[in-house]
Structure formats: C-alpha cells, structure tokens
Amino acid sequence: MQTETRTPPAQDIETVQISGHQVRLRRDVYSEPIINALVKGSYESGELHVVPRLFGAGDRVVEVGCALGCVSMQAATTVGPENFLGFEANPEMIDDAKFNFAMNGLPIRVENAVLKNQVCWAGPNSFVDFHIHKDFWASSLVPIPGTVKTASVPTLCLERELRAFGANALICDIEGGEIELLSLADLTGINKILMEIHYWAGREAINKLIRKLVFDGFSINFDTSFGSIVTLHRGLTPS
C-alpha cells in the first residue's frame, strides 16, 4: 500500500483521534450527542473494533453509510485505500468525510448516493428523498421527529456497484435501511458482511433478514458479533 503524506490540520481546526485517525470536530455543526461520542471515543467503536478482525489483505470492501468516514478509514487502512469504496446518502456528510480522509493522507473514494437493490431500484437518473436529522446519524429515508431538512439524492443499484468494484465484502450501517436494502439483494460474490442492525426499525423484519442471509449461505460469526453489530461470512471461517 502506498504511503501518503498526512496534511496537518490548521491550528484553528479542533480534532479528536478515533482509532488512530484524526477526525475534525465541528462543534458548531454536530449535535451534542455526536460531539460527546466523538470526544469520549465511543463513536462507531463497535465497528472500529471489528474491522481489522474481519477484513484483511485481498478483501475489496464496499461501505454503505460512511458518515464522517471513521469506519471507512479503518477499513481502508486495513485493506488498502484502493480496495475500498464508500457510499453516503447524506450530502452534507460528503465534504466532512473527504476532509477527514485528506487530513489522514488516505485517498479514499466516497460517493453521495442512496443504494437500492436491483428489485427496488428505479433505474438510471432516479432520485429519492433523504431526510437529514439534527443528529446526522439518525438521518434516513424515513422522516422522523428531529428531521431538519430533506434532500433529493441520486440512487444507484447495489448489485451493479458491487460487481463493478469487484467487492467481496460489505459494511452496512444505514439506520434501519438495511432491511429494505438487503432483504431482496443478490449478494453473489460477497463473502463477508459487517452490519449494524436496528431493531427499532422492526424486529420481525430484522429477524427475517437474518434468516434470509443464512438461507443464502452466510453464517453468523459469533467471534466478532456483539450487541447490534453482526458479522457474517460464507464458508467455515471468514478467511
């Protein structure tokens, strides 16, 4: 993996260190719960702990739901930036993620799009409303109390993007959207999944999704699954 020169943050930019990477702390933009999670180091701590244990050399990883890019940077550091591709639905997060990538010298590619499985995708040049929450981690396709604005976001086909990138691994943390995205998805070629589940979006639907993935040949990796973090793999081990 090529070593990149890190760009030091300007003196007037406050940063925190998350899993060995510098992350800009925007106190004037991020909500108090998010600021507290970043300062305490609990932000995405579960996924950050699992990534280097699940992924490794030879993996090509697609992440759906990059947000600030903390998990993205951990994954890209683990497998190489050239083997990572990220998607983020919230257009207001893209520049923040790219800033963090540049600050850490990581040439990571991230695109602003809502991914849909091939059954639900409306085709090229289609858009969908994405509802931005005051706590950006609660933003989703469904408006909920705390939504502050709605953006029209382009959609892409999950299966097409996975095949085009040659991905064998998937990270998914999209605030309940995992149900709609993965329940009808064709995950041929994917042999590792790191997913945060959200029971508040529907426990029955989540259980049905897990059964579908098992039926498709995935096993739950109990060595690296805990709480709402679920890892799955095909074969006897996630090698």
PDB file of C-alpha atoms in Angstrom:
ATOM      1  CA  MET A   1       0.000   0.000   0.000  1.00  0.00           C
ATOM      2  CA  GLN A   2       1.390   3.409  -0.943  1.00  0.00           C
ATOM      3  CA  THR A   3       2.195   5.654   1.997  1.00  0.00           C
ATOM      4  CA  GLU A   4       0.529   9.051   1.806  1.00  0.00           C
ATOM      5  CA  THR A   5       1.754  12.255   3.435  1.00  0.00           C
ATOM      6  CA  ARG A   6      -0.744  13.415   6.001  1.00  0.00           C
ATOM      7  CA  THR A   7      -1.919  17.002   5.876  1.00  0.00           C
ATOM      8  CA  PRO A   8      -1.747  18.523   9.373  1.00  0.00           C
ATOM      9  CA  PRO A   9      -4.927  20.290  10.438  1.00  0.00           C
ATOM     10  CA  ALA A  10      -4.887  24.063  10.644  1.00  0.00           C
ATOM     11  CA  GLN A  11      -4.407  25.420  14.135  1.00  0.00           C
ATOM     12  CA  ASP A  12      -7.978  26.697  14.311  1.00  0.00           C
ATOM     13  CA  ILE A  13      -9.434  23.256  13.498  1.00  0.00           C
ATOM     14  CA  GLU A  14     -10.277  21.084  16.501  1.00  0.00           C
ATOM     15  CA  THR A  15      -9.748  17.369  16.023  1.00  0.00           C
ATOM     16  CA  VAL A  16     -10.141  14.175  18.012  1.00  0.00           C
ATOM     17  CA  GLN A  17      -8.388  10.872  17.486  1.00  0.00           C
ATOM     18  CA  ILE A  18     -10.639   7.948  16.604  1.00  0.00           C
ATOM     19  CA  SER A  19      -8.939   4.568  16.260  1.00  0.00           C
ATOM     20  CA  GLY A  20      -5.636   6.151  15.285  1.00  0.00           C
ATOM     21  CA  HIS A  21      -7.093   8.667  12.813  1.00  0.00           C
ATOM     22  CA  GLN A  22      -7.670  12.388  13.205  1.00  0.00           C
ATOM     23  CA  VAL A  23     -11.304  13.473  12.837  1.00  0.00           C
ATOM     24  CA  ARG A  24     -12.452  17.072  12.636  1.00  0.00           C
ATOM     25  CA  LEU A  25     -14.734  18.080  15.498  1.00  0.00           C
ATOM     26  CA  ARG A  26     -17.259  20.635  14.268  1.00  0.00           C
ATOM     27  CA  ARG A  27     -18.856  21.898  17.461  1.00  0.00           C
ATOM     28  CA  ASP A  28     -20.878  24.483  15.520  1.00  0.00           C
ATOM     29  CA  VAL A  29     -22.390  21.826  13.252  1.00  0.00           C
ATOM     30  CA  TYR A  30     -22.636  18.477  15.045  1.00  0.00           C
ATOM     31  CA  SER A  31     -25.241  17.872  17.737  1.00  0.00           C
ATOM     32  CA  GLU A  32     -24.264  17.430  21.372  1.00  0.00           C
ATOM     33  CA  PRO A  33     -24.750  13.617  21.425  1.00  0.00           C
ATOM     34  CA  ILE A  34     -22.428  13.257  18.432  1.00  0.00           C
ATOM     35  CA  ILE A  35     -19.828  15.627  19.884  1.00  0.00           C
ATOM     36  CA  ASN A  36     -19.874  13.682  23.155  1.00  0.00           C
ATOM     37  CA  ALA A  37     -19.448  10.363  21.327  1.00  0.00           C
ATOM     38  CA  LEU A  38     -16.502  11.730  19.353  1.00  0.00           C
ATOM     39  CA  VAL A  39     -14.808  13.245  22.384  1.00  0.00           C
ATOM     40  CA  LYS A  40     -15.289  10.114  24.503  1.00  0.00           C
ATOM     41  CA  GLY A  41     -14.126   7.854  21.673  1.00  0.00           C
ATOM     42  CA  SER A  42     -17.333   5.826  21.631  1.00  0.00           C
ATOM     43  CA  TYR A  43     -18.342   6.908  18.120  1.00  0.00           C
ATOM     44  CA  GLU A  44     -18.677   3.764  15.956  1.00  0.00           C
ATOM     45  CA  SER A  45     -16.452   1.971  18.482  1.00  0.00           C
ATOM     46  CA  GLY A  46     -18.057  -1.413  17.807  1.00  0.00           C
ATOM     47  CA  GLU A  47     -17.427  -1.388  14.065  1.00  0.00           C
ATOM     48  CA  LEU A  48     -13.945   0.071  14.534  1.00  0.00           C
ATOM     49  CA  HIS A  49     -13.049  -2.820  16.832  1.00  0.00           C
ATOM     50  CA  VAL A  50     -14.362  -5.445  14.403  1.00  0.00           C
ATOM     51  CA  VAL A  51     -13.000  -4.184  11.063  1.00  0.00           C
ATOM     52  CA  PRO A  52      -9.363  -5.319  11.445  1.00  0.00           C
ATOM     53  CA  ARG A  53     -10.527  -8.662  12.845  1.00  0.00           C
ATOM     54  CA  LEU A  54     -12.885  -9.405   9.946  1.00  0.00           C
ATOM     55  CA  PHE A  55     -11.160  -7.918   6.910  1.00  0.00           C
ATOM     56  CA  GLY A  56      -7.639  -8.348   5.598  1.00  0.00           C
ATOM     57  CA  ALA A  57      -5.337  -8.449   2.600  1.00  0.00           C
ATOM     58  CA  GLY A  58      -7.156  -9.408  -0.576  1.00  0.00           C
ATOM     59  CA  ASP A  59     -10.548  -8.068   0.506  1.00  0.00           C
ATOM     60  CA  ARG A  60     -12.326  -5.420  -1.549  1.00  0.00           C
ATOM     61  CA  VAL A  61     -14.783  -3.609   0.692  1.00  0.00           C
ATOM     62  CA  VAL A  62     -17.846  -1.518  -0.099  1.00  0.00           C
ATOM     63  CA  GLU A  63     -19.286   0.518   2.764  1.00  0.00           C
ATOM     64  CA  VAL A  64     -22.867   1.780   2.710  1.00  0.00           C
ATOM     65  CA  GLY A  65     -23.246   4.665   5.165  1.00  0.00           C
ATOM     66  CA  CYS A  66     -19.843   6.324   5.601  1.00  0.00           C
ATOM     67  CA  ALA A  67     -20.909   9.439   7.550  1.00  0.00           C
ATOM     68  CA  LEU A  68     -17.702  11.041   8.905  1.00  0.00           C
ATOM     69  CA  GLY A  69     -15.602   8.246   7.463  1.00  0.00           C
ATOM     70  CA  CYS A  70     -14.235   6.795  10.708  1.00  0.00           C
ATOM     71  CA  VAL A  71     -15.049   3.185   9.786  1.00  0.00           C
ATOM     72  CA  SER A  72     -14.055   3.952   6.192  1.00  0.00           C
ATOM     73  CA  MET A  73     -10.563   4.980   7.289  1.00  0.00           C
ATOM     74  CA  GLN A  74     -10.183   1.905   9.476  1.00  0.00           C
ATOM     75  CA  ALA A  75     -11.259  -0.345   6.609  1.00  0.00           C
ATOM     76  CA  ALA A  76      -9.092   1.445   4.042  1.00  0.00           C
ATOM     77  CA  THR A  77      -6.092   1.240   6.362  1.00  0.00           C
ATOM     78  CA  THR A  78      -6.742  -2.495   6.794  1.00  0.00           C
ATOM     79  CA  VAL A  79      -7.231  -3.477   3.133  1.00  0.00           C
ATOM     80  CA  GLY A  80      -5.655  -0.522   1.310  1.00  0.00           C
ATOM     81  CA  PRO A  81      -7.484   2.596   0.050  1.00  0.00           C
ATOM     82  CA  GLU A  82      -7.539   1.201  -3.487  1.00  0.00           C
ATOM     83  CA  ASN A  83      -9.589  -1.729  -2.192  1.00  0.00           C
ATOM     84  CA  PHE A  84     -12.258   0.401  -0.526  1.00  0.00           C
ATOM     85  CA  LEU A  85     -15.293   2.223  -1.921  1.00  0.00           C
ATOM     86  CA  GLY A  86     -17.783   4.162   0.180  1.00  0.00           C
ATOM     87  CA  PHE A  87     -21.298   5.481  -0.303  1.00  0.00           C
ATOM     88  CA  GLU A  88     -23.053   8.066   1.857  1.00  0.00           C
ATOM     89  CA  ALA A  89     -26.637   9.216   1.379  1.00  0.00           C
ATOM     90  CA  ASN A  90     -26.385  12.453   3.374  1.00  0.00           C
ATOM     91  CA  PRO A  91     -24.968  15.109   1.025  1.00  0.00           C
ATOM     92  CA  GLU A  92     -23.902  17.206   3.996  1.00  0.00           C
ATOM     93  CA  MET A  93     -21.531  14.457   5.186  1.00  0.00           C
ATOM     94  CA  ILE A  94     -19.547  14.035   1.973  1.00  0.00           C
ATOM     95  CA  ASP A  95     -17.266  17.044   2.413  1.00  0.00           C
ATOM     96  CA  ASP A  96     -16.683  16.169   6.079  1.00  0.00           C
ATOM     97  CA  ALA A  97     -15.663  12.632   5.177  1.00  0.00           C
ATOM     98  CA  LYS A  98     -13.381  13.823   2.387  1.00  0.00           C
ATOM     99  CA  PHE A  99     -11.787  16.364   4.749  1.00  0.00           C
ATOM    100  CA  ASN A 100     -11.020  13.595   7.253  1.00  0.00           C
ATOM    101  CA  PHE A 101      -9.635  11.347   4.521  1.00  0.00           C
ATOM    102  CA  ALA A 102      -7.322  14.092   3.260  1.00  0.00           C
ATOM    103  CA  MET A 103      -6.216  15.021   6.763  1.00  0.00           C
ATOM    104  CA  ASN A 104      -5.117  11.420   7.310  1.00  0.00           C
ATOM    105  CA  GLY A 105      -3.473  11.031   3.910  1.00  0.00           C
ATOM    106  CA  LEU A 106      -5.938   8.403   2.719  1.00  0.00           C
ATOM    107  CA  PRO A 107      -7.068   8.614  -0.943  1.00  0.00           C
ATOM    108  CA  ILE A 108     -10.481   7.114  -0.255  1.00  0.00           C
ATOM    109  CA  ARG A 109     -13.285   7.268  -2.798  1.00  0.00           C
ATOM    110  CA  VAL A 110     -16.756   8.101  -1.481  1.00  0.00           C
ATOM    111  CA  GLU A 111     -19.910   8.904  -3.456  1.00  0.00           C
ATOM    112  CA  ASN A 112     -23.144  10.617  -2.484  1.00  0.00           C
ATOM    113  CA  ALA A 113     -25.910   8.156  -3.329  1.00  0.00           C
ATOM    114  CA  VAL A 114     -28.682   6.014  -1.893  1.00  0.00           C
ATOM    115  CA  LEU A 115     -28.118   2.396  -2.828  1.00  0.00           C
ATOM    116  CA  LYS A 116     -31.100   0.261  -3.783  1.00  0.00           C
ATOM    117  CA  ASN A 117     -31.174  -3.443  -4.528  1.00  0.00           C
ATOM    118  CA  GLN A 118     -31.887  -4.387  -8.137  1.00  0.00           C
ATOM    119  CA  VAL A 119     -35.512  -5.251  -7.322  1.00  0.00           C
ATOM    120  CA  CYS A 120     -36.289  -1.826  -5.860  1.00  0.00           C
ATOM    121  CA  TRP A 121     -34.006   0.360  -7.986  1.00  0.00           C
ATOM    122  CA  ALA A 122     -35.916   2.680 -10.322  1.00  0.00           C
ATOM    123  CA  GLY A 123     -33.081   2.839 -12.839  1.00  0.00           C
ATOM    124  CA  PRO A 124     -30.507   5.394 -14.018  1.00  0.00           C
ATOM    125  CA  ASN A 125     -31.101   9.057 -13.209  1.00  0.00           C
ATOM    126  CA  SER A 126     -33.526   8.207 -10.396  1.00  0.00           C
ATOM    127  CA  PHE A 127     -33.610  10.159  -7.146  1.00  0.00           C
ATOM    128  CA  VAL A 128     -35.111   9.661  -3.705  1.00  0.00           C
ATOM    129  CA  ASP A 129     -35.859  11.958  -0.768  1.00  0.00           C
ATOM    130  CA  PHE A 130     -33.352  11.636   2.055  1.00  0.00           C
ATOM    131  CA  HIS A 131     -34.303  13.142   5.419  1.00  0.00           C
ATOM    132  CA  ILE A 132     -31.493  14.842   7.330  1.00  0.00           C
ATOM    133  CA  HIS A 133     -31.791  14.666  11.113  1.00  0.00           C
ATOM    134  CA  LYS A 134     -30.322  17.131  13.636  1.00  0.00           C
ATOM    135  CA  ASP A 135     -28.271  14.136  14.847  1.00  0.00           C
ATOM    136  CA  PHE A 136     -26.802  13.197  11.475  1.00  0.00           C
ATOM    137  CA  TRP A 137     -26.512   9.533  12.466  1.00  0.00           C
ATOM    138  CA  ALA A 138     -30.321   9.367  12.655  1.00  0.00           C
ATOM    139  CA  SER A 139     -30.828  10.617   9.087  1.00  0.00           C
ATOM    140  CA  SER A 140     -32.675   8.160   6.865  1.00  0.00           C
ATOM    141  CA  LEU A 141     -35.150   7.570   4.063  1.00  0.00           C
ATOM    142  CA  VAL A 142     -37.977   7.887   6.580  1.00  0.00           C
ATOM    143  CA  PRO A 143     -38.774  11.270   8.175  1.00  0.00           C
ATOM    144  CA  ILE A 144     -38.795  11.108  11.968  1.00  0.00           C
ATOM    145  CA  PRO A 145     -39.023  13.728  14.722  1.00  0.00           C
ATOM    146  CA  GLY A 146     -35.842  15.769  14.623  1.00  0.00           C
ATOM    147  CA  THR A 147     -35.652  15.890  10.830  1.00  0.00           C
ATOM    148  CA  VAL A 148     -34.425  19.357   9.832  1.00  0.00           C
ATOM    149  CA  LYS A 149     -34.378  19.173   6.038  1.00  0.00           C
ATOM    150  CA  THR A 150     -34.914  16.880   3.083  1.00  0.00           C
ATOM    151  CA  ALA A 151     -32.531  16.431   0.163  1.00  0.00           C
ATOM    152  CA  SER A 152     -33.037  14.801  -3.225  1.00  0.00           C
ATOM    153  CA  VAL A 153     -30.281  12.200  -3.596  1.00  0.00           C
ATOM    154  CA  PRO A 154     -29.371  10.071  -6.635  1.00  0.00           C
ATOM    155  CA  THR A 155     -29.867   6.318  -6.382  1.00  0.00           C
ATOM    156  CA  LEU A 156     -27.536   3.568  -7.556  1.00  0.00           C
ATOM    157  CA  CYS A 157     -28.008  -0.185  -7.855  1.00  0.00           C
ATOM    158  CA  LEU A 158     -26.255  -2.097  -5.074  1.00  0.00           C
ATOM    159  CA  GLU A 159     -25.553  -5.194  -7.155  1.00  0.00           C
ATOM    160  CA  ARG A 160     -24.149  -3.170 -10.062  1.00  0.00           C
ATOM    161  CA  GLU A 161     -21.802  -1.259  -7.773  1.00  0.00           C
ATOM    162  CA  LEU A 162     -20.608  -4.410  -6.016  1.00  0.00           C
ATOM    163  CA  ARG A 163     -19.871  -6.142  -9.310  1.00  0.00           C
ATOM    164  CA  ALA A 164     -18.207  -3.110 -10.896  1.00  0.00           C
ATOM    165  CA  PHE A 165     -15.860  -2.758  -7.924  1.00  0.00           C
ATOM    166  CA  GLY A 166     -15.237  -6.478  -7.616  1.00  0.00           C
ATOM    167  CA  ALA A 167     -16.285  -6.359  -3.969  1.00  0.00           C
ATOM    168  CA  ASN A 168     -16.228  -9.432  -1.773  1.00  0.00           C
ATOM    169  CA  ALA A 169     -17.029  -7.632   1.479  1.00  0.00           C
ATOM    170  CA  LEU A 170     -19.795  -5.273   2.612  1.00  0.00           C
ATOM    171  CA  ILE A 171     -20.140  -2.863   5.525  1.00  0.00           C
ATOM    172  CA  CYS A 172     -23.664  -1.588   6.151  1.00  0.00           C
ATOM    173  CA  ASP A 173     -24.816   0.896   8.801  1.00  0.00           C
ATOM    174  CA  ILE A 174     -27.792   2.828   7.479  1.00  0.00           C
ATOM    175  CA  GLU A 175     -30.164   3.307  10.406  1.00  0.00           C
ATOM    176  CA  GLY A 176     -32.727   0.625   9.642  1.00  0.00           C
ATOM    177  CA  GLY A 177     -32.311   0.892   5.878  1.00  0.00           C
ATOM    178  CA  GLU A 178     -30.505  -2.451   5.957  1.00  0.00           C
ATOM    179  CA  ILE A 179     -33.926  -4.137   5.909  1.00  0.00           C
ATOM    180  CA  GLU A 180     -35.043  -2.701   2.576  1.00  0.00           C
ATOM    181  CA  LEU A 181     -31.564  -2.810   1.018  1.00  0.00           C
ATOM    182  CA  LEU A 182     -30.513  -6.363   1.853  1.00  0.00           C
ATOM    183  CA  SER A 183     -33.747  -8.347   2.172  1.00  0.00           C
ATOM    184  CA  LEU A 184     -34.099  -8.671  -1.619  1.00  0.00           C
ATOM    185  CA  ALA A 185     -30.458  -8.123  -2.579  1.00  0.00           C
ATOM    186  CA  ASP A 186     -28.465 -10.583  -4.658  1.00  0.00           C
ATOM    187  CA  LEU A 187     -25.208 -10.829  -2.706  1.00  0.00           C
ATOM    188  CA  THR A 188     -23.485 -13.252  -5.045  1.00  0.00           C
ATOM    189  CA  GLY A 189     -19.739 -12.646  -4.722  1.00  0.00           C
ATOM    190  CA  ILE A 190     -19.965 -11.213  -1.208  1.00  0.00           C
ATOM    191  CA  ASN A 191     -18.449 -13.474   1.454  1.00  0.00           C
ATOM    192  CA  LYS A 192     -18.107 -11.097   4.408  1.00  0.00           C
ATOM    193  CA  ILE A 193     -20.650  -8.700   5.914  1.00  0.00           C
ATOM    194  CA  LEU A 194     -20.304  -6.251   8.795  1.00  0.00           C
ATOM    195  CA  MET A 195     -23.720  -4.836   9.619  1.00  0.00           C
ATOM    196  CA  GLU A 196     -25.276  -2.826  12.408  1.00  0.00           C
ATOM    197  CA  ILE A 197     -28.871  -3.886  12.925  1.00  0.00           C
ATOM    198  CA  HIS A 198     -31.578  -1.573  14.220  1.00  0.00           C
ATOM    199  CA  TYR A 199     -34.405  -3.412  15.953  1.00  0.00           C
ATOM    200  CA  TRP A 200     -36.363  -0.179  16.313  1.00  0.00           C
ATOM    201  CA  ALA A 201     -36.959  -0.407  12.552  1.00  0.00           C
ATOM    202  CA  GLY A 202     -38.821  -3.684  13.031  1.00  0.00           C
ATOM    203  CA  ARG A 203     -37.682  -6.724  14.976  1.00  0.00           C
ATOM    204  CA  GLU A 204     -39.695  -9.129  12.823  1.00  0.00           C
ATOM    205  CA  ALA A 205     -38.205  -7.644   9.645  1.00  0.00           C
ATOM    206  CA  ILE A 206     -34.663  -7.827  11.061  1.00  0.00           C
ATOM    207  CA  ASN A 207     -35.170 -11.461  12.050  1.00  0.00           C
ATOM    208  CA  LYS A 208     -36.471 -12.202   8.553  1.00  0.00           C
ATOM    209  CA  LEU A 209     -33.390 -10.512   7.056  1.00  0.00           C
ATOM    210  CA  ILE A 210     -31.014 -12.607   9.170  1.00  0.00           C
ATOM    211  CA  ARG A 211     -32.863 -15.790   8.151  1.00  0.00           C
ATOM    212  CA  LYS A 212     -32.578 -14.761   4.504  1.00  0.00           C
ATOM    213  CA  LEU A 213     -28.834 -14.240   4.786  1.00  0.00           C
ATOM    214  CA  VAL A 214     -28.380 -17.604   6.477  1.00  0.00           C
ATOM    215  CA  PHE A 215     -30.507 -19.249   3.778  1.00  0.00           C
ATOM    216  CA  ASP A 216     -28.238 -17.594   1.195  1.00  0.00           C
ATOM    217  CA  GLY A 217     -25.234 -19.365   2.714  1.00  0.00           C
ATOM    218  CA  PHE A 218     -23.966 -16.918   5.328  1.00  0.00           C
ATOM    219  CA  SER A 219     -23.072 -17.940   8.869  1.00  0.00           C
ATOM    220  CA  ILE A 220     -23.042 -15.580  11.840  1.00  0.00           C
ATOM    221  CA  ASN A 221     -19.515 -15.068  13.101  1.00  0.00           C
ATOM    222  CA  PHE A 222     -20.029 -15.088  16.859  1.00  0.00           C
ATOM    223  CA  ASP A 223     -16.344 -14.307  17.478  1.00  0.00           C
ATOM    224  CA  THR A 224     -16.833 -10.768  16.204  1.00  0.00           C
ATOM    225  CA  SER A 225     -20.583 -10.176  16.648  1.00  0.00           C
ATOM    226  CA  PHE A 226     -21.873  -8.409  19.735  1.00  0.00           C
ATOM    227  CA  GLY A 227     -24.778  -6.169  20.649  1.00  0.00           C
ATOM    228  CA  SER A 228     -26.185  -4.628  17.478  1.00  0.00           C
ATOM    229  CA  ILE A 229     -23.021  -5.422  15.500  1.00  0.00           C
ATOM    230  CA  VAL A 230     -23.490  -8.549  13.393  1.00  0.00           C
ATOM    231  CA  THR A 231     -20.777 -10.106  11.235  1.00  0.00           C
ATOM    232  CA  LEU A 232     -21.472 -12.868   8.733  1.00  0.00           C
ATOM    233  CA  HIS A 233     -19.346 -14.930   6.393  1.00  0.00           C
ATOM    234  CA  ARG A 234     -19.574 -17.725   3.879  1.00  0.00           C
ATOM    235  CA  GLY A 235     -17.578 -20.898   4.422  1.00  0.00           C
ATOM    236  CA  LEU A 236     -16.228 -22.333   7.650  1.00  0.00           C
ATOM    237  CA  THR A 237     -14.213 -19.239   8.554  1.00  0.00           C
ATOM    238  CA  PRO A 238     -14.191 -15.596   7.411  1.00  0.00           C
ATOM    239  CA  SER A 239     -10.814 -16.064   5.729  1.00  0.00           C
TER     240      SER A 239
END
